[in-house]
Amino acid sequence: MKTIAILVTAATLAVSGAAVSETAVAAGCVKGAVVGGVAGHFAGHHGLLGAGVGCAIGHHEAKKHERERQRIDRGDDPPGGDVR
């Protein structure tokens, strides 16, 4: 029951943060917070810490994927040049 309460709290905080900030800023945060909260719980009952770190990692990965999509849309060469 405590696990569910922690996960709900982490998800609520992530969603409320997303509602306050821009959508682009919150991209990936909710998914990362849920996954990080579960992982943190099983890694020594650190669900809230895991949710915070998961949010940061999820946001970072979402930005990275968005940059890659923009690069492909523009037709730019991949980073590091052509590897053939």
PDB file of N, CA, C and O in Angstrom:
ATOM      1  N   MET A   1       0.821  -1.188   0.000  1.00  0.00           N
ATOM      2  CA  MET A   1       0.000   0.000   0.000  1.00  0.00           C
ATOM      3  C   MET A   1       0.871   1.260   0.000  1.00  0.00           C
ATOM      4  O   MET A   1       0.551   2.235  -0.663  1.00  0.00           O
ATOM      5  N   LYS A   2       1.985   1.188   0.745  1.00  0.00           N
ATOM      6  CA  LYS A   2       2.891   2.332   0.800  1.00  0.00           C
ATOM      7  C   LYS A   2       3.494   2.607  -0.577  1.00  0.00           C
ATOM      8  O   LYS A   2       3.662   3.763  -0.961  1.00  0.00           O
ATOM      9  N   THR A   3       3.784   1.542  -1.325  1.00  0.00           N
ATOM     10  CA  THR A   3       4.340   1.691  -2.665  1.00  0.00           C
ATOM     11  C   THR A   3       3.377   2.440  -3.568  1.00  0.00           C
ATOM     12  O   THR A   3       3.776   3.346  -4.301  1.00  0.00           O
ATOM     13  N   ILE A   4       2.125   2.064  -3.517  1.00  0.00           N
ATOM     14  CA  ILE A   4       1.108   2.717  -4.346  1.00  0.00           C
ATOM     15  C   ILE A   4       0.995   4.190  -3.973  1.00  0.00           C
ATOM     16  O   ILE A   4       0.908   5.052  -4.848  1.00  0.00           O
ATOM     17  N   ALA A   5       1.026   4.494  -2.694  1.00  0.00           N
ATOM     18  CA  ALA A   5       0.932   5.892  -2.256  1.00  0.00           C
ATOM     19  C   ALA A   5       2.118   6.702  -2.764  1.00  0.00           C
ATOM     20  O   ALA A   5       1.957   7.845  -3.208  1.00  0.00           O
ATOM     21  N   ILE A   6       3.296   6.130  -2.730  1.00  0.00           N
ATOM     22  CA  ILE A   6       4.494   6.827  -3.204  1.00  0.00           C
ATOM     23  C   ILE A   6       4.411   7.058  -4.711  1.00  0.00           C
ATOM     24  O   ILE A   6       4.708   8.146  -5.203  1.00  0.00           O
ATOM     25  N   LEU A   7       3.994   6.029  -5.451  1.00  0.00           N
ATOM     26  CA  LEU A   7       3.888   6.172  -6.898  1.00  0.00           C
ATOM     27  C   LEU A   7       2.832   7.196  -7.288  1.00  0.00           C
ATOM     28  O   LEU A   7       3.035   7.991  -8.201  1.00  0.00           O
ATOM     29  N   VAL A   8       1.716   7.184  -6.592  1.00  0.00           N
ATOM     30  CA  VAL A   8       0.658   8.158  -6.882  1.00  0.00           C
ATOM     31  C   VAL A   8       1.146   9.565  -6.565  1.00  0.00           C
ATOM     32  O   VAL A   8       0.905  10.500  -7.329  1.00  0.00           O
ATOM     33  N   THR A   9       1.856   9.733  -5.465  1.00  0.00           N
ATOM     34  CA  THR A   9       2.393  11.044  -5.102  1.00  0.00           C
ATOM     35  C   THR A   9       3.392  11.530  -6.150  1.00  0.00           C
ATOM     36  O   THR A   9       3.346  12.688  -6.586  1.00  0.00           O
ATOM     37  N   ALA A  10       4.285  10.644  -6.588  1.00  0.00           N
ATOM     38  CA  ALA A  10       5.279  11.025  -7.596  1.00  0.00           C
ATOM     39  C   ALA A  10       4.609  11.397  -8.914  1.00  0.00           C
ATOM     40  O   ALA A  10       4.968  12.394  -9.541  1.00  0.00           O
ATOM     41  N   ALA A  11       3.645  10.609  -9.319  1.00  0.00           N
ATOM     42  CA  ALA A  11       2.950  10.905 -10.578  1.00  0.00           C
ATOM     43  C   ALA A  11       2.159  12.207 -10.468  1.00  0.00           C
ATOM     44  O   ALA A  11       2.120  12.998 -11.408  1.00  0.00           O
ATOM     45  N   THR A  12       1.550  12.442  -9.310  1.00  0.00           N
ATOM     46  CA  THR A  12       0.789  13.677  -9.106  1.00  0.00           C
ATOM     47  C   THR A  12       1.710  14.890  -9.177  1.00  0.00           C
ATOM     48  O   THR A  12       1.373  15.895  -9.806  1.00  0.00           O
ATOM     49  N   LEU A  13       2.856  14.803  -8.540  1.00  0.00           N
ATOM     50  CA  LEU A  13       3.815  15.906  -8.595  1.00  0.00           C
ATOM     51  C   LEU A  13       4.297  16.148 -10.018  1.00  0.00           C
ATOM     52  O   LEU A  13       4.428  17.293 -10.453  1.00  0.00           O
ATOM     53  N   ALA A  14       4.554  15.076 -10.742  1.00  0.00           N
ATOM     54  CA  ALA A  14       5.020  15.226 -12.122  1.00  0.00           C
ATOM     55  C   ALA A  14       3.948  15.855 -13.001  1.00  0.00           C
ATOM     56  O   ALA A  14       4.228  16.740 -13.810  1.00  0.00           O
ATOM     57  N   VAL A  15       2.707  15.423 -12.839  1.00  0.00           N
ATOM     58  CA  VAL A  15       1.619  15.961 -13.643  1.00  0.00           C
ATOM     59  C   VAL A  15       1.347  17.415 -13.280  1.00  0.00           C
ATOM     60  O   VAL A  15       1.128  18.252 -14.154  1.00  0.00           O
ATOM     61  N   SER A  16       1.386  17.746 -11.993  1.00  0.00           N
ATOM     62  CA  SER A  16       1.150  19.132 -11.603  1.00  0.00           C
ATOM     63  C   SER A  16       2.274  20.031 -12.104  1.00  0.00           C
ATOM     64  O   SER A  16       2.034  21.163 -12.516  1.00  0.00           O
ATOM     65  N   GLY A  17       3.482  19.540 -12.112  1.00  0.00           N
ATOM     66  CA  GLY A  17       4.594  20.310 -12.670  1.00  0.00           C
ATOM     67  C   GLY A  17       4.434  20.502 -14.159  1.00  0.00           C
ATOM     68  O   GLY A  17       4.742  21.565 -14.696  1.00  0.00           O
ATOM     69  N   ALA A  18       3.919  19.490 -14.819  1.00  0.00           N
ATOM     70  CA  ALA A  18       3.679  19.601 -16.260  1.00  0.00           C
ATOM     71  C   ALA A  18       2.578  20.601 -16.558  1.00  0.00           C
ATOM     72  O   ALA A  18       2.628  21.316 -17.555  1.00  0.00           O
ATOM     73  N   ALA A  19       1.587  20.680 -15.700  1.00  0.00           N
ATOM     74  CA  ALA A  19       0.485  21.614 -15.926  1.00  0.00           C
ATOM     75  C   ALA A  19       0.935  23.054 -15.749  1.00  0.00           C
ATOM     76  O   ALA A  19       0.444  23.955 -16.429  1.00  0.00           O
ATOM     77  N   VAL A  20       1.867  23.280 -14.843  1.00  0.00           N
ATOM     78  CA  VAL A  20       2.339  24.630 -14.572  1.00  0.00           C
ATOM     79  C   VAL A  20       3.306  25.105 -15.645  1.00  0.00           C
ATOM     80  O   VAL A  20       3.282  26.254 -16.058  1.00  0.00           O
ATOM     81  N   SER A  21       4.172  24.220 -16.111  1.00  0.00           N
ATOM     82  CA  SER A  21       5.196  24.610 -17.076  1.00  0.00           C
ATOM     83  C   SER A  21       4.726  24.328 -18.498  1.00  0.00           C
ATOM     84  O   SER A  21       3.651  23.820 -18.738  1.00  0.00           O
ATOM     85  N   GLU A  22       5.594  24.656 -19.449  1.00  0.00           N
ATOM     86  CA  GLU A  22       5.295  24.411 -20.849  1.00  0.00           C
ATOM     87  C   GLU A  22       5.245  22.911 -21.120  1.00  0.00           C
ATOM     88  O   GLU A  22       5.862  22.127 -20.430  1.00  0.00           O
ATOM     89  N   THR A  23       4.550  22.545 -22.172  1.00  0.00           N
ATOM     90  CA  THR A  23       4.475  21.135 -22.547  1.00  0.00           C
ATOM     91  C   THR A  23       5.836  20.616 -22.966  1.00  0.00           C
ATOM     92  O   THR A  23       6.218  19.508 -22.620  1.00  0.00           O
ATOM     93  N   ALA A  24       6.595  21.409 -23.697  1.00  0.00           N
ATOM     94  CA  ALA A  24       7.906  20.967 -24.165  1.00  0.00           C
ATOM     95  C   ALA A  24       8.859  20.724 -23.002  1.00  0.00           C
ATOM     96  O   ALA A  24       9.700  19.841 -23.068  1.00  0.00           O
ATOM     97  N   VAL A  25       8.725  21.482 -21.952  1.00  0.00           N
ATOM     98  CA  VAL A  25       9.601  21.327 -20.797  1.00  0.00           C
ATOM     99  C   VAL A  25       9.299  20.028 -20.070  1.00  0.00           C
ATOM    100  O   VAL A  25      10.188  19.372 -19.551  1.00  0.00           O
ATOM    101  N   ALA A  26       8.031  19.625 -20.048  1.00  0.00           N
ATOM    102  CA  ALA A  26       7.630  18.445 -19.296  1.00  0.00           C
ATOM    103  C   ALA A  26       7.704  17.164 -20.117  1.00  0.00           C
ATOM    104  O   ALA A  26       7.379  16.107 -19.602  1.00  0.00           O
ATOM    105  N   ALA A  27       8.105  17.241 -21.361  1.00  0.00           N
ATOM    106  CA  ALA A  27       8.126  16.057 -22.217  1.00  0.00           C
ATOM    107  C   ALA A  27       8.983  14.961 -21.603  1.00  0.00           C
ATOM    108  O   ALA A  27      10.139  15.189 -21.268  1.00  0.00           O
ATOM    109  N   GLY A  28       8.412  13.779 -21.441  1.00  0.00           N
ATOM    110  CA  GLY A  28       9.140  12.631 -20.917  1.00  0.00           C
ATOM    111  C   GLY A  28       9.189  12.550 -19.408  1.00  0.00           C
ATOM    112  O   GLY A  28       9.590  11.531 -18.864  1.00  0.00           O
ATOM    113  N   CYS A  29       8.766  13.601 -18.711  1.00  0.00           N
ATOM    114  CA  CYS A  29       8.899  13.631 -17.261  1.00  0.00           C
ATOM    115  C   CYS A  29       7.964  12.640 -16.569  1.00  0.00           C
ATOM    116  O   CYS A  29       8.386  11.934 -15.666  1.00  0.00           O
ATOM    117  N   VAL A  30       6.721  12.584 -16.979  1.00  0.00           N
ATOM    118  CA  VAL A  30       5.755  11.726 -16.289  1.00  0.00           C
ATOM    119  C   VAL A  30       6.149  10.265 -16.437  1.00  0.00           C
ATOM    120  O   VAL A  30       6.184   9.517 -15.449  1.00  0.00           O
ATOM    121  N   LYS A  31       6.461   9.853 -17.657  1.00  0.00           N
ATOM    122  CA  LYS A  31       6.867   8.460 -17.880  1.00  0.00           C
ATOM    123  C   LYS A  31       8.132   8.138 -17.082  1.00  0.00           C
ATOM    124  O   LYS A  31       8.222   7.094 -16.432  1.00  0.00           O
ATOM    125  N   GLY A  32       9.102   9.037 -17.117  1.00  0.00           N
ATOM    126  CA  GLY A  32      10.338   8.818 -16.372  1.00  0.00           C
ATOM    127  C   GLY A  32      10.113   8.772 -14.872  1.00  0.00           C
ATOM    128  O   GLY A  32      10.739   7.985 -14.170  1.00  0.00           O
ATOM    129  N   ALA A  33       9.207   9.622 -14.376  1.00  0.00           N
ATOM    130  CA  ALA A  33       8.923   9.647 -12.943  1.00  0.00           C
ATOM    131  C   ALA A  33       8.290   8.346 -12.479  1.00  0.00           C
ATOM    132  O   ALA A  33       8.636   7.822 -11.413  1.00  0.00           O
ATOM    133  N   VAL A  34       7.391   7.803 -13.264  1.00  0.00           N
ATOM    134  CA  VAL A  34       6.746   6.542 -12.880  1.00  0.00           C
ATOM    135  C   VAL A  34       7.766   5.406 -12.887  1.00  0.00           C
ATOM    136  O   VAL A  34       7.865   4.647 -11.916  1.00  0.00           O
ATOM    137  N   VAL A  35       8.537   5.307 -13.956  1.00  0.00           N
ATOM    138  CA  VAL A  35       9.537   4.242 -14.046  1.00  0.00           C
ATOM    139  C   VAL A  35      10.590   4.410 -12.954  1.00  0.00           C
ATOM    140  O   VAL A  35      10.971   3.443 -12.278  1.00  0.00           O
ATOM    141  N   GLY A  36      11.059   5.634 -12.747  1.00  0.00           N
ATOM    142  CA  GLY A  36      12.059   5.892 -11.712  1.00  0.00           C
ATOM    143  C   GLY A  36      11.532   5.643 -10.313  1.00  0.00           C
ATOM    144  O   GLY A  36      12.258   5.151  -9.444  1.00  0.00           O
ATOM    145  N   GLY A  37      10.277   5.963 -10.086  1.00  0.00           N
ATOM    146  CA  GLY A  37       9.671   5.708  -8.773  1.00  0.00           C
ATOM    147  C   GLY A  37       9.607   4.228  -8.454  1.00  0.00           C
ATOM    148  O   GLY A  37       9.911   3.802  -7.335  1.00  0.00           O
ATOM    149  N   VAL A  38       9.226   3.431  -9.424  1.00  0.00           N
ATOM    150  CA  VAL A  38       9.183   1.980  -9.223  1.00  0.00           C
ATOM    151  C   VAL A  38      10.588   1.440  -9.000  1.00  0.00           C
ATOM    152  O   VAL A  38      10.832   0.661  -8.069  1.00  0.00           O
ATOM    153  N   ALA A  39      11.535   1.857  -9.849  1.00  0.00           N
ATOM    154  CA  ALA A  39      12.917   1.387  -9.701  1.00  0.00           C
ATOM    155  C   ALA A  39      13.503   1.819  -8.360  1.00  0.00           C
ATOM    156  O   ALA A  39      14.174   1.035  -7.687  1.00  0.00           O
ATOM    157  N   GLY A  40      13.243   3.067  -7.967  1.00  0.00           N
ATOM    158  CA  GLY A  40      13.747   3.561  -6.689  1.00  0.00           C
ATOM    159  C   GLY A  40      13.164   2.804  -5.508  1.00  0.00           C
ATOM    160  O   GLY A  40      13.853   2.541  -4.516  1.00  0.00           O
ATOM    161  N   HIS A  41      11.897   2.449  -5.614  1.00  0.00           N
ATOM    162  CA  HIS A  41      11.272   1.690  -4.525  1.00  0.00           C
ATOM    163  C   HIS A  41      11.955   0.347  -4.338  1.00  0.00           C
ATOM    164  O   HIS A  41      12.250  -0.059  -3.211  1.00  0.00           O
ATOM    165  N   PHE A  42      12.211  -0.339  -5.432  1.00  0.00           N
ATOM    166  CA  PHE A  42      12.832  -1.654  -5.337  1.00  0.00           C
ATOM    167  C   PHE A  42      14.322  -1.575  -5.045  1.00  0.00           C
ATOM    168  O   PHE A  42      14.932  -2.571  -4.683  1.00  0.00           O
ATOM    169  N   ALA A  43      14.923  -0.407  -5.182  1.00  0.00           N
ATOM    170  CA  ALA A  43      16.345  -0.227  -4.888  1.00  0.00           C
ATOM    171  C   ALA A  43      16.508   0.419  -3.516  1.00  0.00           C
ATOM    172  O   ALA A  43      17.242   1.384  -3.356  1.00  0.00           O
ATOM    173  N   GLY A  44      15.803  -0.059  -2.543  1.00  0.00           N
ATOM    174  CA  GLY A  44      16.002   0.400  -1.177  1.00  0.00           C
ATOM    175  C   GLY A  44      14.984   1.415  -0.696  1.00  0.00           C
ATOM    176  O   GLY A  44      15.316   2.267   0.127  1.00  0.00           O
ATOM    177  N   HIS A  45      13.758   1.347  -1.182  1.00  0.00           N
ATOM    178  CA  HIS A  45      12.669   2.223  -0.740  1.00  0.00           C
ATOM    179  C   HIS A  45      12.982   3.706  -0.944  1.00  0.00           C
ATOM    180  O   HIS A  45      12.789   4.527  -0.062  1.00  0.00           O
ATOM    181  N   HIS A  46      13.496   4.046  -2.111  1.00  0.00           N
ATOM    182  CA  HIS A  46      13.793   5.427  -2.468  1.00  0.00           C
ATOM    183  C   HIS A  46      12.925   5.851  -3.648  1.00  0.00           C
ATOM    184  O   HIS A  46      13.416   6.343  -4.663  1.00  0.00           O
ATOM    185  N   GLY A  47      11.617   5.659  -3.512  1.00  0.00           N
ATOM    186  CA  GLY A  47      10.689   5.915  -4.605  1.00  0.00           C
ATOM    187  C   GLY A  47      10.652   7.363  -5.048  1.00  0.00           C
ATOM    188  O   GLY A  47      10.642   7.658  -6.245  1.00  0.00           O
ATOM    189  N   LEU A  48      10.630   8.295  -4.105  1.00  0.00           N
ATOM    190  CA  LEU A  48      10.552   9.708  -4.474  1.00  0.00           C
ATOM    191  C   LEU A  48      11.845  10.187  -5.126  1.00  0.00           C
ATOM    192  O   LEU A  48      11.811  10.944  -6.097  1.00  0.00           O
ATOM    193  N   LEU A  49      12.965   9.738  -4.612  1.00  0.00           N
ATOM    194  CA  LEU A  49      14.241  10.084  -5.229  1.00  0.00           C
ATOM    195  C   LEU A  49      14.315   9.509  -6.640  1.00  0.00           C
ATOM    196  O   LEU A  49      14.722  10.195  -7.582  1.00  0.00           O
ATOM    197  N   GLY A  50      13.876   8.277  -6.793  1.00  0.00           N
ATOM    198  CA  GLY A  50      13.858   7.652  -8.115  1.00  0.00           C
ATOM    199  C   GLY A  50      12.936   8.381  -9.072  1.00  0.00           C
ATOM    200  O   GLY A  50      13.234   8.523 -10.259  1.00  0.00           O
ATOM    201  N   ALA A  51      11.799   8.869  -8.567  1.00  0.00           N
ATOM    202  CA  ALA A  51      10.864   9.602  -9.416  1.00  0.00           C
ATOM    203  C   ALA A  51      11.485  10.907  -9.903  1.00  0.00           C
ATOM    204  O   ALA A  51      11.331  11.270 -11.072  1.00  0.00           O
ATOM    205  N   GLY A  52      12.196  11.592  -9.040  1.00  0.00           N
ATOM    206  CA  GLY A  52      12.844  12.840  -9.440  1.00  0.00           C
ATOM    207  C   GLY A  52      13.920  12.618 -10.480  1.00  0.00           C
ATOM    208  O   GLY A  52      13.995  13.326 -11.487  1.00  0.00           O
ATOM    209  N   VAL A  53      14.742  11.615 -10.255  1.00  0.00           N
ATOM    210  CA  VAL A  53      15.810  11.304 -11.199  1.00  0.00           C
ATOM    211  C   VAL A  53      15.214  10.789 -12.511  1.00  0.00           C
ATOM    212  O   VAL A  53      15.659  11.152 -13.603  1.00  0.00           O
ATOM    213  N   GLY A  54      14.174   9.962 -12.409  1.00  0.00           N
ATOM    214  CA  GLY A  54      13.513   9.446 -13.606  1.00  0.00           C
ATOM    215  C   GLY A  54      12.916  10.553 -14.445  1.00  0.00           C
ATOM    216  O   GLY A  54      12.956  10.517 -15.676  1.00  0.00           O
ATOM    217  N   CYS A  55      12.354  11.556 -13.789  1.00  0.00           N
ATOM    218  CA  CYS A  55      11.796  12.712 -14.498  1.00  0.00           C
ATOM    219  C   CYS A  55      12.897  13.428 -15.273  1.00  0.00           C
ATOM    220  O   CYS A  55      12.720  13.762 -16.447  1.00  0.00           O
ATOM    221  N   ALA A  56      14.029  13.659 -14.637  1.00  0.00           N
ATOM    222  CA  ALA A  56      15.137  14.349 -15.297  1.00  0.00           C
ATOM    223  C   ALA A  56      15.662  13.543 -16.489  1.00  0.00           C
ATOM    224  O   ALA A  56      15.905  14.093 -17.567  1.00  0.00           O
ATOM    225  N   ILE A  57      15.813  12.247 -16.316  1.00  0.00           N
ATOM    226  CA  ILE A  57      16.313  11.401 -17.400  1.00  0.00           C
ATOM    227  C   ILE A  57      15.292  11.322 -18.530  1.00  0.00           C
ATOM    228  O   ILE A  57      15.649  11.404 -19.709  1.00  0.00           O
ATOM    229  N   GLY A  58      14.015  11.173 -18.175  1.00  0.00           N
ATOM    230  CA  GLY A  58      12.977  11.120 -19.198  1.00  0.00           C
ATOM    231  C   GLY A  58      12.919  12.396 -20.013  1.00  0.00           C
ATOM    232  O   GLY A  58      12.759  12.369 -21.238  1.00  0.00           O
ATOM    233  N   HIS A  59      13.063  13.536 -19.348  1.00  0.00           N
ATOM    234  CA  HIS A  59      13.068  14.823 -20.047  1.00  0.00           C
ATOM    235  C   HIS A  59      14.275  14.923 -20.972  1.00  0.00           C
ATOM    236  O   HIS A  59      14.161  15.356 -22.125  1.00  0.00           O
ATOM    237  N   HIS A  60      15.432  14.503 -20.504  1.00  0.00           N
ATOM    238  CA  HIS A  60      16.652  14.533 -21.313  1.00  0.00           C
ATOM    239  C   HIS A  60      16.494  13.669 -22.564  1.00  0.00           C
ATOM    240  O   HIS A  60      16.838  14.094 -23.678  1.00  0.00           O
ATOM    241  N   GLU A  61      15.984  12.465 -22.394  1.00  0.00           N
ATOM    242  CA  GLU A  61      15.805  11.564 -23.533  1.00  0.00           C
ATOM    243  C   GLU A  61      14.784  12.119 -24.519  1.00  0.00           C
ATOM    244  O   GLU A  61      14.961  12.008 -25.735  1.00  0.00           O
ATOM    245  N   ALA A  62      13.710  12.730 -24.042  1.00  0.00           N
ATOM    246  CA  ALA A  62      12.700  13.306 -24.928  1.00  0.00           C
ATOM    247  C   ALA A  62      13.299  14.444 -25.757  1.00  0.00           C
ATOM    248  O   ALA A  62      13.021  14.560 -26.954  1.00  0.00           O
ATOM    249  N   LYS A  63      14.122  15.287 -25.124  1.00  0.00           N
ATOM    250  CA  LYS A  63      14.772  16.373 -25.861  1.00  0.00           C
ATOM    251  C   LYS A  63      15.723  15.817 -26.912  1.00  0.00           C
ATOM    252  O   LYS A  63      15.801  16.331 -28.032  1.00  0.00           O
ATOM    253  N   LYS A  64      16.452  14.757 -26.565  1.00  0.00           N
ATOM    254  CA  LYS A  64      17.396  14.149 -27.495  1.00  0.00           C
ATOM    255  C   LYS A  64      16.656  13.589 -28.717  1.00  0.00           C
ATOM    256  O   LYS A  64      17.086  13.796 -29.850  1.00  0.00           O
ATOM    257  N   HIS A  65      15.532  12.929 -28.490  1.00  0.00           N
ATOM    258  CA  HIS A  65      14.757  12.379 -29.599  1.00  0.00           C
ATOM    259  C   HIS A  65      14.151  13.493 -30.454  1.00  0.00           C
ATOM    260  O   HIS A  65      14.072  13.366 -31.675  1.00  0.00           O
ATOM    261  N   GLU A  66      13.726  14.572 -29.817  1.00  0.00           N
ATOM    262  CA  GLU A  66      13.164  15.704 -30.568  1.00  0.00           C
ATOM    263  C   GLU A  66      14.226  16.340 -31.460  1.00  0.00           C
ATOM    264  O   GLU A  66      13.961  16.667 -32.613  1.00  0.00           O
ATOM    265  N   ARG A  67      15.439  16.510 -30.950  1.00  0.00           N
ATOM    266  CA  ARG A  67      16.521  17.062 -31.769  1.00  0.00           C
ATOM    267  C   ARG A  67      16.818  16.151 -32.962  1.00  0.00           C
ATOM    268  O   ARG A  67      17.061  16.620 -34.070  1.00  0.00           O
ATOM    269  N   GLU A  68      16.798  14.844 -32.732  1.00  0.00           N
ATOM    270  CA  GLU A  68      17.048  13.896 -33.811  1.00  0.00           C
ATOM    271  C   GLU A  68      15.937  13.975 -34.866  1.00  0.00           C
ATOM    272  O   GLU A  68      16.216  13.946 -36.069  1.00  0.00           O
ATOM    273  N   ARG A  69      14.676  14.075 -34.433  1.00  0.00           N
ATOM    274  CA  ARG A  69      13.571  14.206 -35.384  1.00  0.00           C
ATOM    275  C   ARG A  69      13.707  15.484 -36.205  1.00  0.00           C
ATOM    276  O   ARG A  69      13.470  15.486 -37.412  1.00  0.00           O
ATOM    277  N   GLN A  70      14.091  16.578 -35.558  1.00  0.00           N
ATOM    278  CA  GLN A  70      14.275  17.843 -36.278  1.00  0.00           C
ATOM    279  C   GLN A  70      15.418  17.740 -37.283  1.00  0.00           C
ATOM    280  O   GLN A  70      15.327  18.261 -38.387  1.00  0.00           O
ATOM    281  N   ARG A  71      16.489  17.061 -36.891  1.00  0.00           N
ATOM    282  CA  ARG A  71      17.631  16.886 -37.786  1.00  0.00           C
ATOM    283  C   ARG A  71      17.214  16.091 -39.012  1.00  0.00           C
ATOM    284  O   ARG A  71      17.557  16.437 -40.148  1.00  0.00           O
ATOM    285  N   ILE A  72      16.450  15.050 -38.845  1.00  0.00           N
ATOM    286  CA  ILE A  72      15.996  14.228 -39.961  1.00  0.00           C
ATOM    287  C   ILE A  72      15.052  15.022 -40.857  1.00  0.00           C
ATOM    288  O   ILE A  72      15.150  14.954 -42.082  1.00  0.00           O
ATOM    289  N   ASP A  73      14.154  15.807 -40.249  1.00  0.00           N
ATOM    290  CA  ASP A  73      13.215  16.621 -41.029  1.00  0.00           C
ATOM    291  C   ASP A  73      13.940  17.639 -41.894  1.00  0.00           C
ATOM    292  O   ASP A  73      13.511  17.934 -43.011  1.00  0.00           O
ATOM    293  N   ARG A  74      15.027  18.198 -41.395  1.00  0.00           N
ATOM    294  CA  ARG A  74      15.809  19.185 -42.157  1.00  0.00           C
ATOM    295  C   ARG A  74      16.690  18.522 -43.203  1.00  0.00           C
ATOM    296  O   ARG A  74      17.160  19.172 -44.126  1.00  0.00           O
ATOM    297  N   GLY A  75      16.957  17.242 -43.043  1.00  0.00           N
ATOM    298  CA  GLY A  75      17.829  16.528 -43.982  1.00  0.00           C
ATOM    299  C   GLY A  75      19.296  16.714 -43.692  1.00  0.00           C
ATOM    300  O   GLY A  75      20.136  16.536 -44.570  1.00  0.00           O
ATOM    301  N   ASP A  76      19.641  17.097 -42.460  1.00  0.00           N
ATOM    302  CA  ASP A  76      21.046  17.290 -42.090  1.00  0.00           C
ATOM    303  C   ASP A  76      21.781  15.960 -42.048  1.00  0.00           C
ATOM    304  O   ASP A  76      21.202  14.897 -41.878  1.00  0.00           O
ATOM    305  N   ASP A  77      23.109  16.054 -42.188  1.00  0.00           N
ATOM    306  CA  ASP A  77      23.941  14.875 -42.047  1.00  0.00           C
ATOM    307  C   ASP A  77      23.962  14.457 -40.587  1.00  0.00           C
ATOM    308  O   ASP A  77      23.842  15.285 -39.687  1.00  0.00           O
ATOM    309  N   PRO A  78      24.164  13.164 -40.330  1.00  0.00           N
ATOM    310  CA  PRO A  78      24.240  12.718 -38.941  1.00  0.00           C
ATOM    311  C   PRO A  78      25.471  13.280 -38.260  1.00  0.00           C
ATOM    312  O   PRO A  78      26.462  13.603 -38.930  1.00  0.00           O
ATOM    313  N   PRO A  79      25.447  13.442 -36.939  1.00  0.00           N
ATOM    314  CA  PRO A  79      26.632  13.918 -36.224  1.00  0.00           C
ATOM    315  C   PRO A  79      27.809  12.994 -36.472  1.00  0.00           C
ATOM    316  O   PRO A  79      27.671  11.785 -36.485  1.00  0.00           O
ATOM    317  N   GLY A  80      28.974  13.558 -36.700  1.00  0.00           N
ATOM    318  CA  GLY A  80      30.166  12.750 -36.961  1.00  0.00           C
ATOM    319  C   GLY A  80      30.395  12.488 -38.432  1.00  0.00           C
ATOM    320  O   GLY A  80      31.326  11.812 -38.810  1.00  0.00           O
ATOM    321  N   GLY A  81      29.535  13.002 -39.293  1.00  0.00           N
ATOM    322  CA  GLY A  81      29.715  12.826 -40.732  1.00  0.00           C
ATOM    323  C   GLY A  81      29.148  11.516 -41.235  1.00  0.00           C
ATOM    324  O   GLY A  81      28.568  10.728 -40.507  1.00  0.00           O
ATOM    325  N   ASP A  82      29.323  11.274 -42.527  1.00  0.00           N
ATOM    326  CA  ASP A  82      28.821  10.076 -43.183  1.00  0.00           C
ATOM    327  C   ASP A  82      29.757   8.913 -42.897  1.00  0.00           C
ATOM    328  O   ASP A  82      30.939   8.984 -43.183  1.00  0.00           O
ATOM    329  N   VAL A  83      29.214   7.833 -42.357  1.00  0.00           N
ATOM    330  CA  VAL A  83      30.034   6.673 -42.004  1.00  0.00           C
ATOM    331  C   VAL A  83      29.696   5.555 -42.982  1.00  0.00           C
ATOM    332  O   VAL A  83      28.776   4.795 -42.782  1.00  0.00           O
ATOM    333  N   ARG A  84      30.430   5.491 -44.083  1.00  0.00           N
ATOM    334  CA  ARG A  84      30.194   4.416 -45.065  1.00  0.00           C
ATOM    335  C   ARG A  84      31.445   3.654 -45.303  1.00  0.00           C
ATOM    336  O   ARG A  84      32.518   4.074 -45.271  1.00  0.00           O
TER     337      ARG A  84
END
